[in-house]
């Protein structure tokens, strides 16, 4: 009774409670409560976002995601190529304009009479051509330390630094900057070759994202990405060779209006081509400028070149994606700096690299030979084309000041350029095809571009010998390259095993403890001697096991974990 009175009193005191049903509940049974939670506005939105959506197509979203990835990969290749073309176009154009101005006797006497510009130029060329000789010692370490993309960016920044030093032409500005460029030539090119090859392999992964080995990030089948390597390397060299056109723009649009006619500059020149016995063009006139260009105009041109150099840096920094995943970058550095230093030398065991070495040297010869003495994509075709041109140059030399020979001279230049394009793209494609493992590509590209730089140094030394001797050296090196390449193809067709050094497994720190791994990079046969595939390619068995999981280490690892706990 007391309970009933109490409820009645409560209903009288709180009439609004009666409205809500407290008083009405006296006359009927209680209903069973619903346990479903009532969601407020925020929780309803979260439930709507995380809940199942009947109109969501997971497969279509996955296709769109990987299509965007493929487009980003192509964009990275295109802008890396344009960035490299801009960098080298600015560098070669400025160097060409600088050497022309410093060659003119009047320009030197009027503007820089007491600082010895020709001596500075010779020291600059020495720094650019001699310094890369030691690049094999530090290039892999720099690429692994900074990463492939950042190595490209830093190298392009060094070229921009060289442009900036030309605002104040002195020995202490020009020579050090030229020497630093010599230091960065091989790292720049090795990182570029590695980057383009990795982009081709990533594009294959994004195309075949449904395959099991791609989803689990295992090694893809050998030869699977060859088509994309060929396409991407061809795109890179097609865009990069625009740099030779860009290099002519400063001279064509700015300096050419100050030149004397060829009747003045070639007045005392009697011989060209193979008839030259010493130097490049004897008796060339010491004055090539009839009017000195205004200093303010020179500053405008150098500022435009500086702007182009900064644009190339931004293209690489902002519009080029990373070549490796962050975990892959860590693994590449974790094999030990001593191993990184040694592995380029150990790759010389592979007879494929030894057979391609003459081609690497020839590619350096023909670049500088064309610049100083003359002004699979089928790799052998480019070299054989060069051989035909070299033989023709033995018997034909252009006559000075004879304008009727201009079309023939341009035709020879075009054919030489075609051969150079075939050589460069073909060598990069072969390296990418032979060495598909991402752990060793930077080592092999380092060897390639180091040998190329070594050949450029040899050409720098031979500048004073007769042109006939130069033609003979070029022809001999081209023939040796072709024979060496054919011998390599013969050995591969016979399935002769090749030795490739084993890449040590990454050594990561585990809860503060680090154990020595029983991995020996001196072991060979990880690719070449274990199993040869049908096309001569070898299959490397991935036997990498974390050190704390190896037999005999388990107790040590458990003890270490127990101590920390």
Coordinates of C-alpha atoms in Angstrom, one line a residue:
X1 CA 0.0 0.0 0.0
X2 CA 2.8 2.4 0.9
X3 CA 4.3 1.7 -2.6
X4 CA 1.0 2.6 -4.3
X5 CA 0.6 5.8 -2.4
X6 CA 4.1 6.7 -3.1
X7 CA 3.6 6.3 -6.9
X8 CA 0.4 8.4 -6.7
X9 CA 2.2 11.2 -4.8
X10 CA 5.0 11.1 -7.4
X11 CA 2.5 11.4 -10.2
X12 CA 0.9 14.4 -8.5
X13 CA 4.2 16.1 -7.9
X14 CA 5.5 15.5 -11.4
X15 CA 2.6 15.7 -13.8
X16 CA 4.8 15.7 -16.8
X17 CA 5.9 12.2 -15.8
X18 CA 2.3 11.1 -16.1
X19 CA 2.2 12.4 -19.5
X20 CA 5.2 10.2 -20.4
X21 CA 3.3 7.1 -19.1
X22 CA 4.2 6.6 -15.4
X23 CA 0.7 7.0 -14.2
X24 CA -0.7 5.1 -17.1
X25 CA 1.4 2.1 -16.3
X26 CA -0.7 1.3 -13.2
X27 CA -3.4 -0.2 -15.2
X28 CA -1.5 -2.4 -17.6
X29 CA 1.4 -4.8 -17.7
X30 CA 5.0 -3.6 -18.6
X31 CA 6.2 -4.1 -22.1
X32 CA 9.5 -5.9 -22.8
X33 CA 12.2 -3.3 -23.5
X34 CA 14.0 -3.2 -26.9
X35 CA 17.8 -3.8 -26.5
X36 CA 18.7 -2.1 -29.8
X37 CA 20.8 1.0 -29.0
X38 CA 19.4 4.3 -30.1
X39 CA 22.1 6.1 -32.2
X40 CA 22.6 9.8 -32.0
X41 CA 23.6 11.8 -35.1
X42 CA 27.4 11.3 -34.9
X43 CA 27.2 7.6 -34.2
X44 CA 24.7 7.2 -37.1
X45 CA 27.1 8.9 -39.5
X46 CA 30.0 6.6 -38.4
X47 CA 27.7 3.5 -38.7
X48 CA 26.7 4.7 -42.2
X49 CA 30.4 5.2 -43.2
X50 CA 31.7 1.9 -41.8
X51 CA 28.7 -0.2 -42.6
X52 CA 28.2 -2.4 -45.7
X53 CA 27.2 -0.5 -48.8
X54 CA 25.2 -2.4 -51.3
X55 CA 26.3 -0.2 -54.2
X56 CA 30.1 -0.5 -53.5
X57 CA 32.0 -2.5 -56.1
X58 CA 35.3 -3.5 -54.6
X59 CA 36.7 -4.9 -57.9
X60 CA 35.9 -1.7 -59.8
X61 CA 37.6 0.5 -57.1
X62 CA 40.6 -1.7 -57.2
X63 CA 40.9 -1.3 -61.0
X64 CA 40.6 2.5 -60.6
X65 CA 43.3 2.5 -57.9
X66 CA 45.8 0.5 -60.0
X67 CA 45.0 2.5 -63.1
X68 CA 46.0 5.7 -61.2
X69 CA 49.2 3.9 -60.1
X70 CA 50.0 3.1 -63.7
X71 CA 49.4 6.7 -64.8
X72 CA 51.6 8.0 -61.9
X73 CA 54.4 5.6 -62.9
X74 CA 54.3 6.8 -66.6
X75 CA 54.2 10.4 -65.3
X76 CA 57.3 9.7 -63.2
X77 CA 59.2 8.4 -66.2
X78 CA 58.2 11.3 -68.4
X79 CA 59.1 14.0 -65.9
X80 CA 62.4 12.2 -64.9
X81 CA 63.3 12.2 -68.5
X82 CA 62.4 15.9 -69.0
X83 CA 64.2 16.8 -65.8
X84 CA 67.4 15.1 -67.0
X85 CA 67.0 16.6 -70.5
X86 CA 66.7 20.1 -68.9
X87 CA 69.6 19.6 -66.6
X88 CA 72.0 18.4 -69.3
X89 CA 70.6 20.9 -71.9
X90 CA 71.4 23.8 -69.5
X91 CA 74.8 22.3 -68.5
X92 CA 76.0 21.7 -72.1
X93 CA 74.5 25.0 -73.4
X94 CA 76.2 27.1 -70.7
X95 CA 79.5 25.2 -71.1
X96 CA 79.4 25.7 -74.9
X97 CA 78.7 29.4 -74.6
X98 CA 81.3 29.8 -71.9
X99 CA 84.1 28.1 -73.9
X100 CA 83.3 30.2 -77.0
X101 CA 83.5 33.4 -75.1
X102 CA 86.7 32.4 -73.4
X103 CA 88.2 31.4 -76.7
X104 CA 87.8 34.8 -78.2
X105 CA 91.0 36.8 -77.8
X106 CA 89.3 40.2 -77.6
X107 CA 86.8 39.1 -75.0
X108 CA 89.6 37.8 -72.8
X109 CA 91.7 40.9 -73.1
X110 CA 88.9 43.4 -72.6
X111 CA 87.0 41.7 -69.7
X112 CA 89.4 39.4 -68.0
X113 CA 92.8 40.4 -69.0
X114 CA 94.7 39.3 -65.8
X115 CA 92.9 36.1 -64.6
X116 CA 93.9 33.6 -67.3
X117 CA 90.5 32.4 -68.6
X118 CA 92.0 29.7 -70.8
X119 CA 93.9 28.2 -67.9
X120 CA 90.7 28.2 -65.9
X121 CA 88.9 26.4 -68.7
X122 CA 91.6 23.8 -68.9
X123 CA 91.3 23.2 -65.1
X124 CA 87.5 23.0 -65.4
X125 CA 87.6 20.4 -68.1
X126 CA 90.2 18.5 -66.1
X127 CA 87.9 18.5 -63.1
X128 CA 84.9 17.3 -65.1
X129 CA 86.8 14.5 -66.9
X130 CA 89.3 13.3 -64.3
X131 CA 87.2 13.2 -61.1
X132 CA 84.8 10.4 -62.3
X133 CA 87.8 7.9 -62.4
X134 CA 87.3 7.3 -58.6
X135 CA 83.4 7.2 -58.8
X136 CA 83.3 3.5 -58.5
X137 CA 84.4 3.8 -54.9
X138 CA 81.6 6.0 -53.7
X139 CA 78.6 5.8 -56.1
X140 CA 76.8 2.8 -54.6
X141 CA 77.3 4.2 -51.1
X142 CA 75.8 7.5 -52.1
X143 CA 72.8 5.9 -53.9
X144 CA 72.0 3.6 -51.0
X145 CA 72.5 6.4 -48.4
X146 CA 70.3 9.0 -50.1
X147 CA 68.0 6.8 -52.1
X148 CA 67.6 6.7 -55.9
X149 CA 65.2 9.6 -56.3
X150 CA 67.0 11.9 -53.9
X151 CA 70.3 11.1 -55.6
X152 CA 68.8 12.3 -58.9
X153 CA 67.6 15.5 -57.2
X154 CA 70.9 16.3 -55.4
X155 CA 72.8 15.7 -58.7
X156 CA 70.6 18.1 -60.6
X157 CA 71.2 20.6 -57.8
X158 CA 74.9 20.3 -58.3
X159 CA 74.4 21.2 -62.0
X160 CA 72.4 24.2 -60.9
X161 CA 75.2 25.2 -58.6
X162 CA 77.6 25.1 -61.6
X163 CA 75.2 27.5 -63.5
X164 CA 75.1 29.9 -60.5
X165 CA 78.9 30.2 -60.3
X166 CA 79.0 31.7 -63.8
X167 CA 77.6 34.9 -62.4
X168 CA 81.1 35.6 -61.0
X169 CA 83.7 33.9 -63.3
X170 CA 86.8 33.3 -61.1
X171 CA 89.1 30.4 -60.5
X172 CA 87.7 29.8 -57.0
X173 CA 84.1 29.6 -58.3
X174 CA 84.4 27.8 -61.7
X175 CA 87.0 25.1 -61.0
X176 CA 85.5 23.8 -57.7
X177 CA 81.9 23.7 -59.1
X178 CA 83.2 21.9 -62.2
X179 CA 85.1 19.4 -60.0
X180 CA 81.9 18.7 -58.0
X181 CA 80.1 18.1 -61.3
X182 CA 82.7 15.5 -62.1
X183 CA 82.1 13.8 -58.8
X184 CA 78.3 13.6 -59.4
X185 CA 78.3 12.5 -63.1
X186 CA 78.4 8.8 -62.4
X187 CA 75.9 8.8 -59.4
X188 CA 73.5 10.9 -61.5
X189 CA 73.5 8.5 -64.4
X190 CA 73.6 5.4 -62.3
X191 CA 70.5 6.5 -60.3
X192 CA 68.7 7.5 -63.5
X193 CA 69.2 4.1 -65.1
X194 CA 68.2 2.4 -61.9
X195 CA 65.1 4.6 -61.6
X196 CA 63.8 4.0 -65.1
X197 CA 64.3 0.2 -64.7
X198 CA 62.5 0.2 -61.4
X199 CA 59.6 2.2 -62.8
X200 CA 59.2 -0.5 -65.5
X201 CA 59.1 -3.2 -62.9
X202 CA 56.6 -1.3 -60.8
X203 CA 54.4 -0.8 -63.9
X204 CA 54.4 -4.6 -64.4
X205 CA 53.3 -5.0 -60.8
X206 CA 50.4 -2.5 -61.2
X207 CA 49.3 -4.2 -64.5
X208 CA 49.4 -7.7 -63.0
X209 CA 48.2 -6.8 -59.5
X210 CA 46.0 -9.9 -59.2
X211 CA 48.8 -12.3 -59.5
X212 CA 49.8 -14.1 -56.3
X213 CA 53.5 -13.3 -56.4
X214 CA 52.7 -9.5 -56.8
X215 CA 50.2 -9.5 -54.0
X216 CA 52.7 -11.2 -51.6
X217 CA 55.6 -9.0 -52.9
X218 CA 57.6 -12.0 -54.0
X219 CA 60.0 -12.0 -56.9
X220 CA 58.2 -11.9 -60.2
X221 CA 59.0 -14.5 -62.9
X222 CA 62.1 -13.8 -64.9
X223 CA 61.4 -12.0 -68.1
X224 CA 58.0 -10.8 -67.1
X225 CA 58.9 -7.1 -67.1
X226 CA 61.2 -7.1 -70.2
X227 CA 58.6 -5.5 -72.4
X228 CA 58.1 -2.5 -70.1
X229 CA 61.9 -2.1 -69.6
X230 CA 62.3 -1.8 -73.4
X231 CA 59.4 0.7 -73.6
X232 CA 60.4 2.9 -70.7
X233 CA 64.1 3.0 -71.5
X234 CA 63.2 4.0 -75.1
X235 CA 60.9 6.8 -73.8
X236 CA 63.7 8.0 -71.5
X237 CA 66.3 8.3 -74.2
X238 CA 63.9 9.7 -76.8
X239 CA 63.1 12.6 -74.4
X240 CA 66.6 12.9 -73.0
X241 CA 68.1 13.5 -76.5
X242 CA 66.1 16.8 -76.6
X243 CA 68.9 18.1 -74.3
X244 CA 71.2 18.3 -77.3
X245 CA 68.7 20.6 -79.0
X246 CA 68.2 22.7 -75.9
X247 CA 72.0 23.1 -75.6
X248 CA 72.1 25.0 -78.9
X249 CA 69.4 27.5 -77.9
X250 CA 71.7 30.0 -75.9
X251 CA 74.2 30.1 -78.8
X252 CA 71.5 30.3 -81.5
X253 CA 69.2 32.9 -80.0
X254 CA 71.8 35.0 -78.2
X255 CA 75.4 34.5 -79.2
X256 CA 75.1 33.9 -82.9
X257 CA 74.4 37.5 -83.8
X258 CA 77.8 38.5 -82.5
X259 CA 79.7 35.9 -84.6
X260 CA 81.9 36.7 -87.6
X261 CA 81.1 34.9 -90.8
X262 CA 82.8 31.6 -91.6
X263 CA 85.0 33.4 -94.1
X264 CA 86.7 35.2 -91.2
X265 CA 86.9 32.3 -88.7
X266 CA 88.1 29.7 -91.2
X267 CA 90.3 32.1 -93.2
X268 CA 93.6 30.2 -92.3
X269 CA 92.1 26.7 -92.0
X270 CA 93.4 24.4 -94.7
X271 CA 92.5 20.9 -93.5
X272 CA 89.6 19.2 -91.9
X273 CA 88.8 15.6 -90.8
X274 CA 91.3 12.9 -91.3
X275 CA 93.8 15.3 -92.8
X276 CA 94.4 17.0 -89.5
X277 CA 97.6 15.9 -87.9
X278 CA 97.4 17.7 -84.6
X279 CA 94.6 19.2 -82.5
X280 CA 91.0 19.6 -83.4
X281 CA 90.9 22.5 -86.0
X282 CA 94.4 24.0 -86.5
X283 CA 94.7 27.7 -87.6
X284 CA 91.1 28.5 -86.5
X285 CA 90.9 32.3 -86.0
X286 CA 91.4 33.5 -82.5
X287 CA 88.7 36.2 -82.8
X288 CA 85.2 34.8 -83.4
X289 CA 83.2 37.8 -82.1
X290 CA 82.9 41.0 -84.1
X291 CA 81.2 42.7 -81.1
X292 CA 81.4 41.8 -77.5
X293 CA 78.0 40.9 -76.0
X294 CA 76.8 43.3 -73.3
X295 CA 77.3 42.1 -69.7
X296 CA 73.7 42.8 -68.8
X297 CA 72.5 40.5 -71.7
X298 CA 74.9 37.8 -70.4
X299 CA 73.3 38.1 -67.0
X300 CA 69.8 37.7 -68.6
X301 CA 70.9 34.5 -70.4
X302 CA 72.5 33.0 -67.3
X303 CA 69.4 33.9 -65.3
X304 CA 67.2 32.1 -67.8
X305 CA 69.5 29.0 -67.7
X306 CA 69.4 29.2 -63.9
X307 CA 65.6 29.2 -63.9
X308 CA 65.6 26.2 -66.2
X309 CA 68.0 24.4 -63.9
X310 CA 65.6 25.1 -60.9
X311 CA 62.7 23.9 -63.0
X312 CA 64.5 20.6 -63.6
X313 CA 65.1 20.2 -59.9
X314 CA 61.4 20.8 -59.1
X315 CA 60.3 18.3 -61.8
X316 CA 62.4 15.6 -60.2
X317 CA 61.4 16.5 -56.6
X318 CA 57.7 17.1 -57.0
X319 CA 56.5 15.0 -60.0
X320 CA 58.6 11.9 -59.8
X321 CA 57.5 9.1 -57.5
X322 CA 59.8 7.0 -55.3
X323 CA 61.6 4.0 -56.9
X324 CA 61.3 1.8 -53.8
X325 CA 58.9 1.3 -50.9
X326 CA 60.2 2.7 -47.6
X327 CA 60.8 -0.9 -46.2
X328 CA 62.7 -1.7 -49.4
X329 CA 64.9 1.3 -49.0
X330 CA 65.7 0.2 -45.4
X331 CA 66.5 -3.3 -46.6
X332 CA 68.8 -2.0 -49.3
X333 CA 70.8 -0.1 -46.7
X334 CA 70.8 -2.8 -44.1
X335 CA 73.1 -5.2 -45.9
X336 CA 76.1 -3.3 -44.5
X337 CA 78.1 -0.5 -45.9
X338 CA 81.1 -2.7 -46.4
X339 CA 79.1 -5.1 -48.6
X340 CA 77.7 -2.1 -50.5
X341 CA 81.3 -0.9 -51.2
X342 CA 82.5 -4.3 -52.3
X343 CA 79.6 -5.6 -54.4
X344 CA 80.4 -3.6 -57.6
X345 CA 83.8 -5.2 -57.8
X346 CA 82.4 -8.7 -57.1
X347 CA 80.0 -8.3 -60.0
X348 CA 83.0 -8.4 -62.4
X349 CA 82.9 -12.2 -62.0
X350 CA 79.9 -12.3 -64.3
X351 CA 81.1 -12.9 -67.9
X352 CA 78.1 -11.0 -69.2
X353 CA 79.4 -7.8 -67.7
X354 CA 82.9 -8.6 -68.9
X355 CA 81.7 -9.1 -72.4
X356 CA 79.7 -5.9 -72.3
X357 CA 82.6 -3.8 -70.9
X358 CA 84.0 -3.0 -74.4
X359 CA 80.5 -1.7 -75.3
X360 CA 80.5 0.5 -72.1
X361 CA 83.9 1.9 -73.1
X362 CA 82.8 2.5 -76.7
X363 CA 79.7 4.4 -75.6
X364 CA 82.0 6.8 -73.8
X365 CA 84.3 7.1 -76.8
X366 CA 81.6 7.9 -79.3
X367 CA 79.9 10.6 -77.1
X368 CA 83.0 12.8 -76.8
X369 CA 84.4 11.9 -80.2
X370 CA 81.2 13.3 -81.8
X371 CA 81.4 16.4 -79.7
X372 CA 85.1 17.2 -80.3
X373 CA 86.1 15.7 -83.6
X374 CA 82.9 15.6 -85.7
X375 CA 80.7 18.1 -84.1
X376 CA 66.1 -5.2 -77.8
X377 CA 66.4 -2.4 -79.9
X378 CA 69.3 -3.7 -82.0
X379 CA 72.4 -2.9 -80.1
X380 CA 74.8 -4.2 -82.8
X381 CA 73.0 -2.1 -85.4
X382 CA 74.0 1.2 -83.9
X383 CA 77.7 0.2 -83.6
X384 CA 77.8 -1.2 -87.1
X385 CA 76.3 2.1 -88.4
X386 CA 79.1 3.9 -86.6
X387 CA 81.7 1.5 -88.1
X388 CA 80.5 2.4 -91.6
X389 CA 80.7 6.1 -90.8
X390 CA 84.2 5.8 -89.4
X391 CA 85.4 3.9 -92.4
X392 CA 83.9 6.6 -94.7
X393 CA 85.6 9.4 -92.6
X394 CA 89.0 7.7 -93.3
X395 CA 88.6 8.5 -97.0
X396 CA 86.5 11.6 -97.0
X397 CA 87.2 15.0 -95.3
X398 CA 85.0 18.0 -95.6
X399 CA 86.6 21.0 -97.4
X400 CA 86.7 24.2 -95.4
X401 CA 84.3 27.0 -96.5
X402 CA 82.7 24.8 -99.2
X403 CA 78.9 25.2 -98.6
X404 CA 77.9 22.6 -101.1
X405 CA 79.0 19.8 -98.7
X406 CA 76.7 21.0 -95.9
X407 CA 73.9 18.5 -96.7
X408 CA 76.3 15.6 -96.7
X409 CA 77.8 16.7 -93.4
X410 CA 74.3 17.0 -91.8
X411 CA 73.4 13.5 -93.1
X412 CA 76.5 12.0 -91.5
X413 CA 75.6 13.8 -88.2
X414 CA 72.1 12.4 -88.3
X415 CA 73.3 8.9 -88.9
X416 CA 75.8 9.1 -86.1
X417 CA 73.0 10.4 -83.8
X418 CA 70.8 7.4 -84.7
X419 CA 73.7 5.0 -83.9
X420 CA 74.3 6.7 -80.6
X421 CA 70.6 6.5 -79.6
X422 CA 70.6 2.8 -80.5
X423 CA 73.7 2.2 -78.4
X424 CA 72.6 4.1 -75.3
X425 CA 69.1 2.7 -75.1
X426 CA 70.2 -0.8 -76.1
X427 CA 72.8 -1.0 -73.3
X428 CA 70.4 0.2 -70.6
X429 CA 67.8 -2.3 -71.8
X430 CA 70.3 -5.2 -71.8
X431 CA 71.3 -4.3 -68.2
X432 CA 67.7 -4.1 -67.1
X433 CA 66.9 -7.5 -68.7
X434 CA 70.0 -9.3 -67.4
X435 CA 69.8 -7.9 -63.8
X436 CA 66.2 -7.9 -62.8
X437 CA 66.9 -8.1 -59.0
X438 CA 66.2 -4.7 -57.5
X439 CA 69.0 -5.4 -54.9
X440 CA 71.8 -5.3 -57.6
X441 CA 70.6 -2.9 -60.3
X442 CA 72.4 0.2 -58.9
X443 CA 75.7 -1.8 -58.7
X444 CA 75.5 -2.8 -62.4
X445 CA 74.5 0.7 -63.6
X446 CA 77.4 2.1 -61.6
X447 CA 79.8 -0.2 -63.4
X448 CA 78.4 0.8 -66.8
X449 CA 78.5 4.5 -66.3
X450 CA 81.9 4.4 -64.5
X451 CA 83.4 2.6 -67.6
X452 CA 81.7 5.2 -69.8
X453 CA 83.3 8.0 -67.7
X454 CA 86.7 6.2 -67.9
X455 CA 86.4 6.2 -71.7
X456 CA 85.6 10.0 -71.7
X457 CA 88.7 10.5 -69.7
X458 CA 90.7 8.6 -72.3
X459 CA 89.2 10.8 -75.0
X460 CA 90.1 13.9 -73.0
X461 CA 93.8 12.7 -72.9
X462 CA 94.0 12.0 -76.7
X463 CA 92.9 15.5 -77.8
X464 CA 96.4 16.2 -79.3
X465 CA 96.8 13.1 -81.4
X466 CA 96.1 13.0 -85.2
X467 CA 92.5 12.5 -86.3
X468 CA 93.5 9.4 -88.2
X469 CA 94.7 7.8 -85.0
X470 CA 91.4 8.7 -83.3
X471 CA 89.4 7.2 -86.1
X472 CA 91.5 4.0 -85.8
X473 CA 91.0 3.7 -82.1
X474 CA 87.2 4.3 -82.5
X475 CA 86.9 1.7 -85.3
X476 CA 88.9 -0.9 -83.3
X477 CA 86.9 -0.4 -80.1
X478 CA 83.6 -0.6 -82.1
X479 CA 84.7 -3.9 -83.8
X480 CA 85.9 -5.3 -80.4
X481 CA 82.6 -4.4 -78.9
X482 CA 80.5 -6.2 -81.5
X483 CA 82.7 -9.3 -81.4
X484 CA 82.5 -9.3 -77.6
X485 CA 78.8 -9.0 -77.6
X486 CA 78.3 -11.8 -80.1
X487 CA 80.6 -14.0 -78.0
X488 CA 78.4 -13.3 -75.0
X489 CA 75.3 -14.2 -76.9
X490 CA 76.9 -17.4 -78.0
X491 CA 77.8 -18.4 -74.4
X492 CA 74.2 -17.6 -73.3
X493 CA 72.8 -19.7 -76.1
X494 CA 75.0 -22.6 -74.9
X495 CA 73.7 -22.0 -71.4
X496 CA 77.1 -21.4 -69.9
X497 CA 76.6 -20.6 -66.2
X498 CA 77.5 -17.2 -65.0
X499 CA 78.6 -16.1 -61.6
X500 CA 76.7 -13.4 -59.7
X501 CA 77.7 -12.5 -56.2
X502 CA 75.2 -13.2 -53.5
X503 CA 73.5 -10.2 -51.9
X504 CA 73.7 -10.5 -48.1
X505 CA 70.3 -10.6 -46.3
X506 CA 69.3 -7.3 -44.5
X507 CA 70.4 -7.3 -40.9
X508 CA 67.9 -5.5 -38.7
X509 CA 68.1 -4.7 -35.1
X510 CA 65.7 -6.8 -33.0
X511 CA 64.7 -5.3 -29.6
X512 CA 68.2 -3.7 -29.3
X513 CA 70.1 -6.9 -30.1
X514 CA 71.9 -7.4 -33.4
X515 CA 73.4 -10.7 -34.4
X516 CA 75.9 -11.5 -37.1
X517 CA 74.4 -13.4 -40.0
X518 CA 75.9 -16.4 -41.6
X519 CA 75.7 -14.8 -45.0
X520 CA 78.7 -14.6 -47.2
X521 CA 78.6 -12.3 -50.2
X522 CA 81.6 -14.0 -51.6
X523 CA 79.4 -17.0 -52.4
X524 CA 78.6 -17.2 -56.1
X525 CA 76.0 -19.1 -58.0
X526 CA 73.0 -17.6 -56.3
X527 CA 71.8 -16.9 -59.8
X528 CA 74.1 -18.3 -62.3
X529 CA 75.2 -21.7 -61.0
X530 CA 72.1 -23.0 -59.2
X531 CA 69.5 -23.1 -62.0
X532 CA 69.6 -21.9 -65.6
X533 CA 66.3 -21.0 -67.2
X534 CA 65.5 -21.8 -70.8
X535 CA 66.7 -18.4 -72.1
X536 CA 70.0 -18.6 -70.2
X537 CA 68.6 -16.6 -67.3
X538 CA 69.2 -18.0 -63.8
X539 CA 66.8 -18.4 -61.0
X540 CA 67.9 -17.3 -57.6
X541 CA 66.5 -19.2 -54.6
X542 CA 65.5 -16.9 -51.8
X543 CA 66.9 -18.5 -48.7
X544 CA 67.0 -15.4 -46.6
X545 CA 65.9 -16.1 -43.1
X546 CA 66.0 -13.6 -40.2
X547 CA 69.0 -14.2 -38.0
X548 CA 67.0 -14.9 -34.9
X549 CA 65.1 -17.7 -36.6
X550 CA 68.1 -19.6 -37.9
X551 CA 68.9 -23.0 -36.3
X552 CA 71.0 -22.5 -33.2
X553 CA 69.9 -18.9 -32.6
X554 CA 66.4 -19.5 -31.2
X555 CA 67.5 -20.0 -27.7
X556 CA 69.6 -16.9 -27.8
X557 CA 66.7 -14.8 -29.1
X558 CA 64.3 -16.1 -26.5
X559 CA 66.8 -15.4 -23.8
X560 CA 67.2 -11.8 -25.0
X561 CA 63.5 -11.2 -25.1
X562 CA 63.1 -12.7 -21.7
X563 CA 65.8 -10.5 -20.2
X564 CA 64.1 -7.4 -21.5
X565 CA 60.7 -8.4 -20.1

